[in-house]
PDB file of C-alpha atoms in Angstrom:
ATOM      1  CA  MET Y1389      -7.322  -5.831   1.110  1.00  0.00           C
ATOM      2  CA  ALA Y1390      -9.498  -4.066  -1.312  1.00  0.00           C
ATOM      3  CA  LYS Y1391     -12.434  -5.936   0.190  1.00  0.00           C
ATOM      4  CA  ILE Y1392     -11.703  -4.984   3.942  1.00  0.00           C
ATOM      5  CA  MET Y1393     -11.115  -1.502   2.694  1.00  0.00           C
ATOM      6  CA  THR Y1394     -14.241  -1.157   1.046  1.00  0.00           C
ATOM      7  CA  GLY Y1395     -16.101  -2.705   4.121  1.00  0.00           C
ATOM      8  CA  VAL Y1396     -14.702  -0.195   6.710  1.00  0.00           C
ATOM      9  CA  LEU Y1397     -14.769   3.037   4.288  1.00  0.00           C
ATOM     10  CA  GLY Y1398     -18.118   2.333   2.808  1.00  0.00           C
ATOM     11  CA  VAL Y1399     -16.635   3.196  -0.469  1.00  0.00           C
ATOM     12  CA  LYS Y1400     -15.820   0.672  -3.343  1.00  0.00           C
ATOM     13  CA  ILE Y1401     -11.908   0.005  -3.464  1.00  0.00           C
ATOM     14  CA  GLN Y1402     -10.586  -1.531  -6.488  1.00  0.00           C
ATOM     15  CA  TYR Y1403      -6.857  -2.493  -7.129  1.00  0.00           C
ATOM     16  CA  GLU Y1404      -5.346  -1.608 -10.197  1.00  0.00           C
ATOM     17  CA  ASN Y1405      -2.266  -3.122 -11.354  1.00  0.00           C
ATOM     18  CA  PRO Y1406      -0.448  -0.998 -13.737  1.00  0.00           C
ATOM     19  CA  SER Y1407       2.868  -1.362 -15.355  1.00  0.00           C
ATOM     20  CA  VAL Y1408       5.865   0.535 -13.955  1.00  0.00           C
ATOM     21  CA  LYS Y1409       5.497   3.101 -17.030  1.00  0.00           C
ATOM     22  CA  GLU Y1410       1.765   3.494 -16.445  1.00  0.00           C
ATOM     23  CA  PHE Y1411       2.135   4.124 -12.633  1.00  0.00           C
ATOM     24  CA  LYS Y1412       5.303   6.640 -13.338  1.00  0.00           C
ATOM     25  CA  GLN Y1413       3.151   8.539 -15.998  1.00  0.00           C
ATOM     26  CA  PHE Y1414       0.193   8.566 -13.607  1.00  0.00           C
ATOM     27  CA  MET Y1415       2.157   9.798 -10.588  1.00  0.00           C
ATOM     28  CA  LYS Y1416       4.219  12.253 -12.570  1.00  0.00           C
ATOM     29  CA  LYS Y1417       0.818  13.851 -14.124  1.00  0.00           C
ATOM     30  CA  ILE Y1418      -0.628  14.238 -10.834  1.00  0.00           C
ATOM     31  CA  GLY Y1419       2.631  16.401  -9.647  1.00  0.00           C
ATOM     32  CA  GLU Y1420       4.579  13.811  -7.677  1.00  0.00           C
ATOM     33  CA  GLU Y1421       8.407  14.480  -8.198  1.00  0.00           C
ATOM     34  CA  GLU Y1422      10.295  11.822 -10.061  1.00  0.00           C
ATOM     35  CA  ALA Y1423      12.763  11.153  -7.221  1.00  0.00           C
ATOM     36  CA  PHE Y1424       9.761  10.295  -4.955  1.00  0.00           C
ATOM     37  CA  VAL Y1425       8.163   7.873  -7.921  1.00  0.00           C
ATOM     38  CA  ASN Y1426      11.331   6.172  -8.473  1.00  0.00           C
ATOM     39  CA  VAL Y1427      11.563   5.164  -4.664  1.00  0.00           C
ATOM     40  CA  VAL Y1428       8.120   4.266  -4.628  1.00  0.00           C
ATOM     41  CA  VAL Y1429       8.694   1.966  -7.807  1.00  0.00           C
ATOM     42  CA  GLY Y1430      12.176   0.382  -6.400  1.00  0.00           C
ATOM     43  CA  VAL Y1431      10.406  -0.423  -3.068  1.00  0.00           C
ATOM     44  CA  HIS Y1432       6.994  -2.141  -4.895  1.00  0.00           C
ATOM     45  CA  ILE Y1433       8.985  -4.043  -7.748  1.00  0.00           C
ATOM     46  CA  PRO Y1434      10.122  -7.160  -5.894  1.00  0.00           C
ATOM     47  CA  THR Y1435       6.412  -7.362  -4.588  1.00  0.00           C
ATOM     48  CA  LYS Y1436       5.169  -7.212  -8.221  1.00  0.00           C
ATOM     49  CA  LEU Y1437       8.021  -9.925  -8.982  1.00  0.00           C
ATOM     50  CA  GLY Y1438       6.416 -12.078  -6.283  1.00  0.00           C
ATOM     51  CA  LEU Y1439       9.608 -11.727  -4.070  1.00  0.00           C
ATOM     52  CA  ALA Y1440       7.568 -10.250  -0.784  1.00  0.00           C
ATOM     53  CA  LYS Y1441       6.073 -13.464  -0.461  1.00  0.00           C
ATOM     54  CA  GLY Y1442       5.092 -14.781   3.474  1.00  0.00           C
ATOM     55  CA  ILE Y1443       4.593 -13.349   6.864  1.00  0.00           C
ATOM     56  CA  LYS Y1444       7.697 -12.032   8.159  1.00  0.00           C
ATOM     57  CA  HIS Y1445       7.973 -11.114  11.924  1.00  0.00           C
ATOM     58  CA  ASP Y1446      10.353  -8.811  11.979  1.00  0.00           C
ATOM     59  CA  TYR Y1447       8.230  -6.342  13.399  1.00  0.00           C
ATOM     60  CA  GLU Y1448       7.546  -8.373  16.631  1.00  0.00           C
ATOM     61  CA  LYS Y1449      11.144  -8.951  17.079  1.00  0.00           C
ATOM     62  CA  VAL Y1450      12.423  -5.652  16.916  1.00  0.00           C
ATOM     63  CA  THR Y1451       9.700  -3.741  19.010  1.00  0.00           C
ATOM     64  CA  GLY Y1452       8.194  -6.791  21.179  1.00  0.00           C
ATOM     65  CA  LYS Y1453       4.700  -6.106  20.159  1.00  0.00           C
ATOM     66  CA  LYS Y1454       2.271  -7.936  17.820  1.00  0.00           C
ATOM     67  CA  PRO Y1455       1.529  -5.765  14.710  1.00  0.00           C
ATOM     68  CA  THR Y1456      -1.976  -4.266  14.256  1.00  0.00           C
ATOM     69  CA  ASN Y1457      -4.150  -6.301  12.022  1.00  0.00           C
ATOM     70  CA  ILE Y1458      -5.054  -4.388   8.666  1.00  0.00           C
ATOM     71  CA  ARG Y1459      -8.644  -4.090   9.453  1.00  0.00           C
ATOM     72  CA  THR Y1460      -7.719  -2.070  12.689  1.00  0.00           C
ATOM     73  CA  TYR Y1461      -5.056   0.031  11.022  1.00  0.00           C
ATOM     74  CA  ILE Y1462      -7.723   1.191   8.467  1.00  0.00           C
ATOM     75  CA  GLU Y1463     -10.318   1.592  10.960  1.00  0.00           C
ATOM     76  CA  ASP Y1464      -7.923   3.960  13.197  1.00  0.00           C
ATOM     77  CA  PHE Y1465      -6.777   5.863  10.306  1.00  0.00           C
ATOM     78  CA  LYS Y1466     -10.407   5.954   8.591  1.00  0.00           C
ATOM     79  CA  GLU Y1467     -10.302   9.957   8.539  1.00  0.00           C
ATOM     80  CA  SER Y1468      -6.873   9.640   6.501  1.00  0.00           C
ATOM     81  CA  TRP Y1469      -7.893   7.539   3.939  1.00  0.00           C
ATOM     82  CA  ILE Y1470     -11.514   9.443   2.790  1.00  0.00           C
TER      83      ILE Y1470
END
């Protein structure tokens, strides 16, 4: 995804893979509330552990619509990213 973002935004995007402790310290340093940081960590831990593999079709099942691909999403919200 970093490669796609770099191409669309014209800015080098590099993915960092901090530990949970490093992530929490950084988020607190920039002023995020601990409760919010804990929610973000809780959502992402399964991904870091490799438990969120594979493509799911839940969005399409629930909405009846195909999901937007990541390139289109980044293009549509480009102004929010930069």
